[in-house]
PDB file of C-alpha atoms and ligand atoms in Angstrom:
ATOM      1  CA  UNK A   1       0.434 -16.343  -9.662  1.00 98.00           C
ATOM      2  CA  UNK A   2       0.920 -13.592  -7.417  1.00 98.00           C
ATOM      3  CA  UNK A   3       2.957 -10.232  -8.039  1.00 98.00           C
ATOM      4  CA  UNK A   4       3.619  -7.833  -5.600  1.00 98.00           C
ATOM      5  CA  UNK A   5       5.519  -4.662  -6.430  1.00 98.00           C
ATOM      6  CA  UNK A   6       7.192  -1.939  -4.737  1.00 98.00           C
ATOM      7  CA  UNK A   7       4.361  -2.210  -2.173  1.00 98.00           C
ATOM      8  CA  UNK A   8       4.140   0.527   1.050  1.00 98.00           C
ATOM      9  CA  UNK A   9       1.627   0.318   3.551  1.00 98.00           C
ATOM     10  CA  UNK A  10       1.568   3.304   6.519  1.00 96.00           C
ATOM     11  CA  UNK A  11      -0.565   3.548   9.679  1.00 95.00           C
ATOM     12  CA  UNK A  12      -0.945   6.833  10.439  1.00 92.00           C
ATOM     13  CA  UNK A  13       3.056   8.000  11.110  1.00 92.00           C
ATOM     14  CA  UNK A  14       3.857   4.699  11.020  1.00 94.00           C
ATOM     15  CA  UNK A  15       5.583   3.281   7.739  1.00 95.00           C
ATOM     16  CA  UNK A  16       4.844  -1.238   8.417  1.00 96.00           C
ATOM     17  CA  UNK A  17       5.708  -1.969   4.513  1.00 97.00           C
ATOM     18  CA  UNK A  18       7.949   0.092   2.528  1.00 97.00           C
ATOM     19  CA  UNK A  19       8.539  -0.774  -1.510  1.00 97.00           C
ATOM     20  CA  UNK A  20       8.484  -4.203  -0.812  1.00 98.00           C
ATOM     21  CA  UNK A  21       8.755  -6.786  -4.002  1.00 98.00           C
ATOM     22  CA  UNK A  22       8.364 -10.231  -4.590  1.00 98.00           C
ATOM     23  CA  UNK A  23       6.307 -12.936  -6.036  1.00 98.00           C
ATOM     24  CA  UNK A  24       4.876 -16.539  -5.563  1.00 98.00           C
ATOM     25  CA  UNK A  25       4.777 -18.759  -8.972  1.00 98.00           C
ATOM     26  CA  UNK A  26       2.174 -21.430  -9.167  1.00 98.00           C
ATOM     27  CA  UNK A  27       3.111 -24.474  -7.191  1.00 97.00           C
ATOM     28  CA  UNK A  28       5.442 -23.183  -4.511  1.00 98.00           C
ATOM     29  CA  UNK A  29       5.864 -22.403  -1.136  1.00 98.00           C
ATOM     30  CA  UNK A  30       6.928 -19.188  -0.334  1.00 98.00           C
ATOM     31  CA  UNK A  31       8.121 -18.015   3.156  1.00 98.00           C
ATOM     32  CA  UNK A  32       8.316 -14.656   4.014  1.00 97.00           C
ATOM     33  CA  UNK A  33      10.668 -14.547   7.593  1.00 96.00           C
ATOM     34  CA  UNK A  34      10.864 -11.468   9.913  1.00 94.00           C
ATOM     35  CA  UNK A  35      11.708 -11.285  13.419  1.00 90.00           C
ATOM     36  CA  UNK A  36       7.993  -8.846  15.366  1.00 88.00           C
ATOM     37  CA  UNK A  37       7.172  -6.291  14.010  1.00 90.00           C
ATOM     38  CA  UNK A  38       8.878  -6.903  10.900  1.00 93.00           C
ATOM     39  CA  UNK A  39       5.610  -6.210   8.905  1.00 95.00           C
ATOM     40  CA  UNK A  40       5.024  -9.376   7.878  1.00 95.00           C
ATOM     41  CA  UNK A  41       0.984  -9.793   8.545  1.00 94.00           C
ATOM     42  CA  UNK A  42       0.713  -6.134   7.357  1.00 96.00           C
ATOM     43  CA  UNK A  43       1.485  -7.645   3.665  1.00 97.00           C
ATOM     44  CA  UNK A  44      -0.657 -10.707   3.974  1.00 96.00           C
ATOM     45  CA  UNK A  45      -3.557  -8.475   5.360  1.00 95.00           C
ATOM     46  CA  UNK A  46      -3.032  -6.208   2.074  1.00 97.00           C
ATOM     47  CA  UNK A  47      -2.953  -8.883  -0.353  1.00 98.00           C
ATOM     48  CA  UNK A  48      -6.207  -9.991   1.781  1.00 96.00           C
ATOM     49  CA  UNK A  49      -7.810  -6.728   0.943  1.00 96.00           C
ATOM     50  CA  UNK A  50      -7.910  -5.859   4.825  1.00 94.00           C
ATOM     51  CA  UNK A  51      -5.834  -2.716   4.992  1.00 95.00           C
ATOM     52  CA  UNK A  52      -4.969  -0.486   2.002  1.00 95.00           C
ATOM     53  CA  UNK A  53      -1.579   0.040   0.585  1.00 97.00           C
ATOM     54  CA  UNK A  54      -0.239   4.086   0.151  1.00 97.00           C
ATOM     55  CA  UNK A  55       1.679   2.751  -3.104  1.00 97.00           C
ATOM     56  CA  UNK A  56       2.330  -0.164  -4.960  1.00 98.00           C
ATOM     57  CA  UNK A  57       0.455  -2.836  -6.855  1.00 98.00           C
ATOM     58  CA  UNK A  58      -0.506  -6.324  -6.400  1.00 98.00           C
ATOM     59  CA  UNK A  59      -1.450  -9.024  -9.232  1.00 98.00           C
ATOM     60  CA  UNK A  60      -3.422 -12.477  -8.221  1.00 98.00           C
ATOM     61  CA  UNK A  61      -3.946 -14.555 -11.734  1.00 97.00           C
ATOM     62  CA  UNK A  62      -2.600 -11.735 -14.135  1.00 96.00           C
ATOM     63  CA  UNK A  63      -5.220  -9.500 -12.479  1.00 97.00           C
ATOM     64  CA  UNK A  64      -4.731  -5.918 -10.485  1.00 97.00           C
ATOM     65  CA  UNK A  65      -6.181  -6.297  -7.385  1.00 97.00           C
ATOM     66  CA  UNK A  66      -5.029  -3.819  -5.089  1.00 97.00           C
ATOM     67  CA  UNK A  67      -8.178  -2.364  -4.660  1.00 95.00           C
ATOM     68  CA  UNK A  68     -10.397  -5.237  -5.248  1.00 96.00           C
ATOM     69  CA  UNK A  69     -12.692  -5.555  -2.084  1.00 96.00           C
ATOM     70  CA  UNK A  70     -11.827  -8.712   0.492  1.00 94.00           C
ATOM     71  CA  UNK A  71     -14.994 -10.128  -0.502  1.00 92.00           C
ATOM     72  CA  UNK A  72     -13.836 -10.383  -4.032  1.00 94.00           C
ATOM     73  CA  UNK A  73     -10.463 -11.840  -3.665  1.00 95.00           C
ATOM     74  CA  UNK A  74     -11.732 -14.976  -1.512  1.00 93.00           C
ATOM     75  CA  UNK A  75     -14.135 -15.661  -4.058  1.00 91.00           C
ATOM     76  CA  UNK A  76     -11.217 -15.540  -6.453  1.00 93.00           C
ATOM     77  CA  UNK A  77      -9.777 -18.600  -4.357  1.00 93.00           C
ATOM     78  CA  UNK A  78      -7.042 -16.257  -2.393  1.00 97.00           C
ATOM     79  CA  UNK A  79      -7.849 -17.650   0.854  1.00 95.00           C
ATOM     80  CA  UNK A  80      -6.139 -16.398   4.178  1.00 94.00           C
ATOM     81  CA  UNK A  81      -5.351 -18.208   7.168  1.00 92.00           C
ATOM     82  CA  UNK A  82      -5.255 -15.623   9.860  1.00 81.00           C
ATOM     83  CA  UNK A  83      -2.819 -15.333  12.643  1.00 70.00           C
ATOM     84  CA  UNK A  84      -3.775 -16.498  16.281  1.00 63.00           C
ATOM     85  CA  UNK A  85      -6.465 -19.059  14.401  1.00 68.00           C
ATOM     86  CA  UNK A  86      -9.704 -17.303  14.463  1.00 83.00           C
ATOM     87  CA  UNK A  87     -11.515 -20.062  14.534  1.00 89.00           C
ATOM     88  CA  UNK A  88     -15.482 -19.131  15.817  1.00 90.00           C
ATOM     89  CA  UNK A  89     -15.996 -19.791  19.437  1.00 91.00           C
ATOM     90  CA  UNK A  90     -19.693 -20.638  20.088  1.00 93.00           C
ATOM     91  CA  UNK A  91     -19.676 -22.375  17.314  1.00 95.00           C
ATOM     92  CA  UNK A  92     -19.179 -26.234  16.651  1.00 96.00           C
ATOM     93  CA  UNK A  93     -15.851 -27.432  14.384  1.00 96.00           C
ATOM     94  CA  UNK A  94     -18.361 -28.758  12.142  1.00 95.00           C
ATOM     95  CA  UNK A  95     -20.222 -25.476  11.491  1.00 95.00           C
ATOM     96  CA  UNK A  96     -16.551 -23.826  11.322  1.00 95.00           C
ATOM     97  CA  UNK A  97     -15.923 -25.802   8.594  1.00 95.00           C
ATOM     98  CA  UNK A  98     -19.246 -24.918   6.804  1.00 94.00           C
ATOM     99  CA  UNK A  99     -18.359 -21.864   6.888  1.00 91.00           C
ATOM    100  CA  UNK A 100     -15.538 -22.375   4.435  1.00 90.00           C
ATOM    101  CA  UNK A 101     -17.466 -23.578   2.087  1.00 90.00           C
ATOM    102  CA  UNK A 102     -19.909 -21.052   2.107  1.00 84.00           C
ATOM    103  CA  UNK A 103     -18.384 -18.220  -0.609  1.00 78.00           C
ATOM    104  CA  UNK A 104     -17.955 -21.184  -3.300  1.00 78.00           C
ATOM    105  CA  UNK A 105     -20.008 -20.266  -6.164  1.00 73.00           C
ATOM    106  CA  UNK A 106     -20.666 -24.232  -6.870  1.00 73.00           C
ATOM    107  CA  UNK A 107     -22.272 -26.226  -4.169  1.00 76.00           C
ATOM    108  CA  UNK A 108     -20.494 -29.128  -5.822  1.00 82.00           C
ATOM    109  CA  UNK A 109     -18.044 -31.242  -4.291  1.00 87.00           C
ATOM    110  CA  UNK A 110     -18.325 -29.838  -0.531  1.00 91.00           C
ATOM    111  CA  UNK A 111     -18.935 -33.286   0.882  1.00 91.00           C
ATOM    112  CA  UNK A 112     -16.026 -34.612  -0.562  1.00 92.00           C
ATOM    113  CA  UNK A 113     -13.611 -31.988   0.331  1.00 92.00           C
ATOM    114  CA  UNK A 114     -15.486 -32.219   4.065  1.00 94.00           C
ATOM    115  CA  UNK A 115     -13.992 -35.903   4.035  1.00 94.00           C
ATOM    116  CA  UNK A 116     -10.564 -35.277   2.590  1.00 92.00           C
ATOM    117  CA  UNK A 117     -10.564 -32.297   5.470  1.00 94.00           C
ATOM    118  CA  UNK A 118     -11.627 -35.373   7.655  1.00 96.00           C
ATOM    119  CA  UNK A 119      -8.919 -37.752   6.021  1.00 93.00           C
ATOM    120  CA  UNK A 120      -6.378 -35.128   6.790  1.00 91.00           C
ATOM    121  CA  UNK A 121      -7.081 -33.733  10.189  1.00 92.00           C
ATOM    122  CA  UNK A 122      -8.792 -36.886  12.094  1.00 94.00           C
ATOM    123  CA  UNK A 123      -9.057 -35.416  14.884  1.00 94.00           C
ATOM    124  CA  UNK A 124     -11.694 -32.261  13.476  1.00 95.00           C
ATOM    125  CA  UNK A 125     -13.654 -35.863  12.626  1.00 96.00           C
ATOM    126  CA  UNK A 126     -13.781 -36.542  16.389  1.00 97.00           C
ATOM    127  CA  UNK A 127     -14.555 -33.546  17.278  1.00 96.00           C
ATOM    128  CA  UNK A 128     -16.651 -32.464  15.232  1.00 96.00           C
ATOM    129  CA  UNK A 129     -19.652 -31.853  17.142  1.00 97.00           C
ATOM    130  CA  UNK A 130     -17.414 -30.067  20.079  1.00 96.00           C
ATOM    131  CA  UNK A 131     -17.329 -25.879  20.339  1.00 96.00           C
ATOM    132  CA  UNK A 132     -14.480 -24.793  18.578  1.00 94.00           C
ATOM    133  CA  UNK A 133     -13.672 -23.128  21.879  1.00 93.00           C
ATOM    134  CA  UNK A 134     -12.929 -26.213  23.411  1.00 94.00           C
ATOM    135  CA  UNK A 135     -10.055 -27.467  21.012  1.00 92.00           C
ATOM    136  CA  UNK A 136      -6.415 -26.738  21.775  1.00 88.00           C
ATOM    137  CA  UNK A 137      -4.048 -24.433  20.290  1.00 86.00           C
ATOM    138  CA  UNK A 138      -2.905 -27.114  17.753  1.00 85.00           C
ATOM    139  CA  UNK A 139      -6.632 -28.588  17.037  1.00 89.00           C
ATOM    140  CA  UNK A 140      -8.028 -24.757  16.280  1.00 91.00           C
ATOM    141  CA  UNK A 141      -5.308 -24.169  13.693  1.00 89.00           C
ATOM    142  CA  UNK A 142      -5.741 -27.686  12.405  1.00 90.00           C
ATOM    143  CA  UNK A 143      -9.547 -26.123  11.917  1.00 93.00           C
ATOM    144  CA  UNK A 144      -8.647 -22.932  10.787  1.00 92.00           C
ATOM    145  CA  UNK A 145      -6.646 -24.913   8.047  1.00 92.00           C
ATOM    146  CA  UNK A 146      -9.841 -26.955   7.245  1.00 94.00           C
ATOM    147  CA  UNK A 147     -12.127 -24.533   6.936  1.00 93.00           C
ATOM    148  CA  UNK A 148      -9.944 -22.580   4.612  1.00 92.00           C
ATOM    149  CA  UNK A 149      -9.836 -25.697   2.316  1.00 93.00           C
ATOM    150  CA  UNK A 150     -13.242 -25.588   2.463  1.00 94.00           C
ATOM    151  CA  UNK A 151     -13.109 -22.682   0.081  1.00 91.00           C
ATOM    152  CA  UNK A 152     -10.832 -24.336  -2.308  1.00 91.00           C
ATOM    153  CA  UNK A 153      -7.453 -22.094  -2.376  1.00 95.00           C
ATOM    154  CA  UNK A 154      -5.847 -21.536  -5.468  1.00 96.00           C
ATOM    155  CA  UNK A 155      -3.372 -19.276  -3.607  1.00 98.00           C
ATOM    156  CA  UNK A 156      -3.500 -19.961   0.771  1.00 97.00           C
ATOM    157  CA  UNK A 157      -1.467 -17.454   3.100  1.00 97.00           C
ATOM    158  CA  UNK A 158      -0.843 -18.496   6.190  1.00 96.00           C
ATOM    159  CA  UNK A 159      -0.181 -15.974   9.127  1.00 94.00           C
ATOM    160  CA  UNK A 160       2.765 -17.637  11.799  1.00 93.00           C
ATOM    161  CA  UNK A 161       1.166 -21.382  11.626  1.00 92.00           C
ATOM    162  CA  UNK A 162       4.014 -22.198  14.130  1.00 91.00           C
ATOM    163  CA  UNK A 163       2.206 -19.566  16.461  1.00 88.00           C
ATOM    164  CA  UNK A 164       2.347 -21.050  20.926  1.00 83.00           C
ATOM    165  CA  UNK A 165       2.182 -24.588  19.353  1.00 85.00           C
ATOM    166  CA  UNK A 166       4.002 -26.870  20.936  1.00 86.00           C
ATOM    167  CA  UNK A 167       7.064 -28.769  18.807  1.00 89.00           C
ATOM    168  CA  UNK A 168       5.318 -31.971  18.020  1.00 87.00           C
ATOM    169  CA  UNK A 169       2.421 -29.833  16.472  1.00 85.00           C
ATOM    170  CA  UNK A 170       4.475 -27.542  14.702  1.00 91.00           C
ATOM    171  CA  UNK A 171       6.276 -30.691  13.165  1.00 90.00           C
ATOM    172  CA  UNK A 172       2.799 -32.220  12.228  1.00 88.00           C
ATOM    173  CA  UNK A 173       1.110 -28.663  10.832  1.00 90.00           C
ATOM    174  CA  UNK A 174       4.511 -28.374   8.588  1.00 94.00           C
ATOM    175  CA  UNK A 175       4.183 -31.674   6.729  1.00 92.00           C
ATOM    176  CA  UNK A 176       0.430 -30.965   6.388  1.00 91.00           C
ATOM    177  CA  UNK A 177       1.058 -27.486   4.572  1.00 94.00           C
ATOM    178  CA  UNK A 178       3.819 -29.652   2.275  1.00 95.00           C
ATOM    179  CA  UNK A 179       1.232 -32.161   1.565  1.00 92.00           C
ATOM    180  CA  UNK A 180      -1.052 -29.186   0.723  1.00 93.00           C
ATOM    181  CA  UNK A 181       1.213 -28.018  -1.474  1.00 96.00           C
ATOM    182  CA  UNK A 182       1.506 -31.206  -3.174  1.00 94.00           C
ATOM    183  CA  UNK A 183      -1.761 -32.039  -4.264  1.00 90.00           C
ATOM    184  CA  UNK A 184      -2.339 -28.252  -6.173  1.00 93.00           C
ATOM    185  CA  UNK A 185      -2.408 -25.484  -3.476  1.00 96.00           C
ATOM    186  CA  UNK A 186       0.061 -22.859  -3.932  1.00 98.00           C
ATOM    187  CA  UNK A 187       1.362 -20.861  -0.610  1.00 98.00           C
ATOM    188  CA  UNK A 188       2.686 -18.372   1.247  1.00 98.00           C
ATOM    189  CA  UNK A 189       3.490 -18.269   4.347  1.00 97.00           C
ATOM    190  CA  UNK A 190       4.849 -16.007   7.205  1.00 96.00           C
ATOM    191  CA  UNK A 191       6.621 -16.976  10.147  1.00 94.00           C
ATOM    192  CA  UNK A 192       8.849 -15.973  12.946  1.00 92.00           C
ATOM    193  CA  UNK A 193      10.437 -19.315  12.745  1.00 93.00           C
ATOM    194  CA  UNK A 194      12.511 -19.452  10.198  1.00 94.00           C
ATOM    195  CA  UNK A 195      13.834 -22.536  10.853  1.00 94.00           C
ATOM    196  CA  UNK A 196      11.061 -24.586  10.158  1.00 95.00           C
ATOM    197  CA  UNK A 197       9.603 -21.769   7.235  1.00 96.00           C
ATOM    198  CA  UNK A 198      12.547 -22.202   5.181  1.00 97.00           C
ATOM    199  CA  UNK A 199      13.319 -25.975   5.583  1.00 96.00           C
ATOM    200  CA  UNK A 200      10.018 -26.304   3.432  1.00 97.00           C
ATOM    201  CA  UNK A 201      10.114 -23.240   1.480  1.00 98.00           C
ATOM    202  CA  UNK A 202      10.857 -23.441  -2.362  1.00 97.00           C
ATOM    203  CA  UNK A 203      12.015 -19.866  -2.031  1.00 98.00           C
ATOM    204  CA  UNK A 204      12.184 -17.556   0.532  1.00 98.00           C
ATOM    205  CA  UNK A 205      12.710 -13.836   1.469  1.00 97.00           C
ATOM    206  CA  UNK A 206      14.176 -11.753   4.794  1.00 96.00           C
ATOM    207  CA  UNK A 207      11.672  -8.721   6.014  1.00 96.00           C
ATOM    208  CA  UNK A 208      13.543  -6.434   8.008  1.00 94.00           C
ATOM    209  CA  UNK A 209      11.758  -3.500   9.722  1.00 94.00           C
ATOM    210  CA  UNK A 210       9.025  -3.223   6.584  1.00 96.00           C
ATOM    211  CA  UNK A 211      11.945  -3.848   3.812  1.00 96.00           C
ATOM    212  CA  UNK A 212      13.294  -7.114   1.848  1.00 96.00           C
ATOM    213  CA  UNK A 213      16.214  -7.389   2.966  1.00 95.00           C
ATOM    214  CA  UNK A 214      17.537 -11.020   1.306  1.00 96.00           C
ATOM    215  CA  UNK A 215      16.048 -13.403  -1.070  1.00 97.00           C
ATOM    216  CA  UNK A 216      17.087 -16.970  -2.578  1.00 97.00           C
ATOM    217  CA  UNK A 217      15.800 -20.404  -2.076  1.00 98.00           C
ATOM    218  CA  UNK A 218      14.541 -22.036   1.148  1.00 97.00           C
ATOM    219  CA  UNK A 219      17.978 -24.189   0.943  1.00 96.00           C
ATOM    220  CA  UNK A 220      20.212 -21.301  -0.108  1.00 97.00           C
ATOM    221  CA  UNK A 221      18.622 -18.489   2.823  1.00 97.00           C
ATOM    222  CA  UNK A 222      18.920 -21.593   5.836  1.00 95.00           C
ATOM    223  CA  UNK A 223      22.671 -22.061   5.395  1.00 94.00           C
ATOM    224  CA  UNK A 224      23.765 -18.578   4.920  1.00 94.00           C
ATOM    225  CA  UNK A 225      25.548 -16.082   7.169  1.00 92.00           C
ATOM    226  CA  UNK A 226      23.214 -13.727   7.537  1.00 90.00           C
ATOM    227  CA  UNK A 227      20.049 -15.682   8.397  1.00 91.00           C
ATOM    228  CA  UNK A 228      22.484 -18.130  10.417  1.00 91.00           C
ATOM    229  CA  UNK A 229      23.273 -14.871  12.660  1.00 88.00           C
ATOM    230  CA  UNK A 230      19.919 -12.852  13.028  1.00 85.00           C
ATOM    231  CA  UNK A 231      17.300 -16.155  13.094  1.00 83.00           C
ATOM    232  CA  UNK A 232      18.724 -19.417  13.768  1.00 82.00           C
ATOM    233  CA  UNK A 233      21.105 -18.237  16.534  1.00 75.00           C
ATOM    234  CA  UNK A 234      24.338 -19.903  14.565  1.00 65.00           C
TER     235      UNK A 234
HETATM  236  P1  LIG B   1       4.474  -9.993  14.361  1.00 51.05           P
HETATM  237  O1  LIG B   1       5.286 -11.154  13.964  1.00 51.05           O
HETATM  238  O2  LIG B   1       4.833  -9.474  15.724  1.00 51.05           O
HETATM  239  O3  LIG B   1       3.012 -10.156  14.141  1.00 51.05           O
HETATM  240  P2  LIG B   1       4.735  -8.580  11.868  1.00 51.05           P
HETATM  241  O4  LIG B   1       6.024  -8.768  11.147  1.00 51.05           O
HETATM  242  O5  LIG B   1       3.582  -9.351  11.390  1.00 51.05           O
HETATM  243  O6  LIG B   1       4.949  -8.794  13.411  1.00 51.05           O
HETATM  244  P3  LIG B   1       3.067  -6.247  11.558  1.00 51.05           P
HETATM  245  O7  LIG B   1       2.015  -6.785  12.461  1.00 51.05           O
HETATM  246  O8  LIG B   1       2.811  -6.232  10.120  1.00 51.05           O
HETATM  247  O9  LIG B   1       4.444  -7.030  11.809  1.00 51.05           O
HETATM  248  O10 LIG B   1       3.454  -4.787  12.066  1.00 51.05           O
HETATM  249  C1  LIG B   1       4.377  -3.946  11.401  1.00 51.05           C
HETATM  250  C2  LIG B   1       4.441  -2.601  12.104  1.00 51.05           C
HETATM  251  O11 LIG B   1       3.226  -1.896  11.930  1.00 51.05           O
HETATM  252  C3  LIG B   1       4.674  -2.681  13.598  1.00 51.05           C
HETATM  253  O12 LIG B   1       5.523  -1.627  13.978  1.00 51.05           O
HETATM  254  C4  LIG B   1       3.278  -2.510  14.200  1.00 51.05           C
HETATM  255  O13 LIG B   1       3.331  -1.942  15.486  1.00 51.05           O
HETATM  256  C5  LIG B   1       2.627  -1.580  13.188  1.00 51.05           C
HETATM  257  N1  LIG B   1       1.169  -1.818  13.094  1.00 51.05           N
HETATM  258  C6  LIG B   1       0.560  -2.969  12.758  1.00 51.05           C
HETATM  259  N2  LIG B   1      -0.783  -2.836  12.718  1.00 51.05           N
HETATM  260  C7  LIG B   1      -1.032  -1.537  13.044  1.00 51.05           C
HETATM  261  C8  LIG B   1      -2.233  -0.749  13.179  1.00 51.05           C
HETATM  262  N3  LIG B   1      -3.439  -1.268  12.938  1.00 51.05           N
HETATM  263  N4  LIG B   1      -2.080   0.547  13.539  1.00 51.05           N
HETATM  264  C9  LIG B   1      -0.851   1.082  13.762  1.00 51.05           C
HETATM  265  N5  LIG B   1       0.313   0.408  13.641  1.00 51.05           N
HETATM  266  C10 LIG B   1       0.228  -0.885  13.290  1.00 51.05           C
END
């Protein structure tokens, strides 16, 4: 579904992403693990369409889109969630959630994904007609997960989910993504913790300062040496 190859990405001097490879087949979940400044949200942002690659390619659906304008690619269903939630201050969770909905070509079927959004996060239903500012940590990236259902993801990336939420939130966000993943929406994610990342990862891979360091499934990566060592503190 997704094919990234021998991707760089520089700021300036600065080298984030350098020949990176991988790839996300339709149906899994994919985590990508890196301790800061690994360069993880660099590649989400460039399969986004947010920052520009020096080299490489990237394929969504058979299709070269490494110059394809953001735009584009989220009408293409390749939806980002972004890091630290984004959700609109300002605005209500209801109107947030509108928002999603608002690059589908069809108007059809909005109110029914509104109300599986609903079914699924009960508490955007209660709070629906509350600023978005007002919601905790956990509650705005409960929203920023509805509203990017809202646009129907054939593909969702999701940047550090796990981000200053407390344990009983990061448990409940996890086995949300997995049921996400069950009913049809492939995914990648990114995290610092790998711990929970890999526990629900079909397959995962190791960034280490902008390079792919290790690769194998979520089961395989979790038990072995190396991630043991540098992630999991074994
Ligand atoms: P974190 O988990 O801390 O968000 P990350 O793995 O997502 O880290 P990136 O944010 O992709 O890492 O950053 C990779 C490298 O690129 C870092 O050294 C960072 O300082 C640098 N970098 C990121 N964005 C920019 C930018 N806009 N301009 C210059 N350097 C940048």
């Amino acid at each position: 579904m997704l094919k990234v190859t021998n991707l760089s990405v520089q700021y300036g001097m600065i080298q984030a992403v350098k020949d990176v490879s991988f790839e996300v087949n339709e149906g899994e979940i994919v985590s990508l693990i890196g301790a800061n400044g690994a360069g993880k949200s660099t590649i989400l942002r460039t399969i986004s369409g947010l920052v520009r690659s020096t080299s490489g390619a990237i394929e969504y659906l058979d299709k070269d889109i490494t110059k394809t304008p953001s735009r584009k690619i989220v009408e293409q269903r390749l939806i980002q969630v972004p890091e630290g939630r984004h959700v609109f201050k300002g605005l209500t969770v209801q109107e947030n959630l509108d928002l999603g909905s608002f690059t589908r070509k069809g108007k059809e079927g909005i109110k029914e994904d509104l109300e599986q959004v609903f079914e699924r996060f009960p508490i955007l239903a209660e709070r629906k007609n509350q600023d978005a500012s007002t919601l905790s940590g956990g509650e705005q990236q409960m929203l920023a997960m509805g509203r990017a259902l809202m646009s129907k993801p054939k593909l969702l990336l999701l940047d550090e989910p796990s981000m200053g939420l407390a344990p009983i939130f990061i448990k409940e966000i996890f086995r949300i993504i997995q049921d996400i993943q069950k009913q049809g929406t492939t995914i990648l994610l990114i995290e610092q913790n790998a711990k929970v990342a890999l526990e629900i990862a079909t397959r995962g891979y190791v960034l280490e300062t902008g390079k792919i360091v290790l690769s194998d499934t979520g089961k395989n990566l979790l038990k072995s040496d190396e991630v043991q060592k540098a992630y999991l503190g074994g």
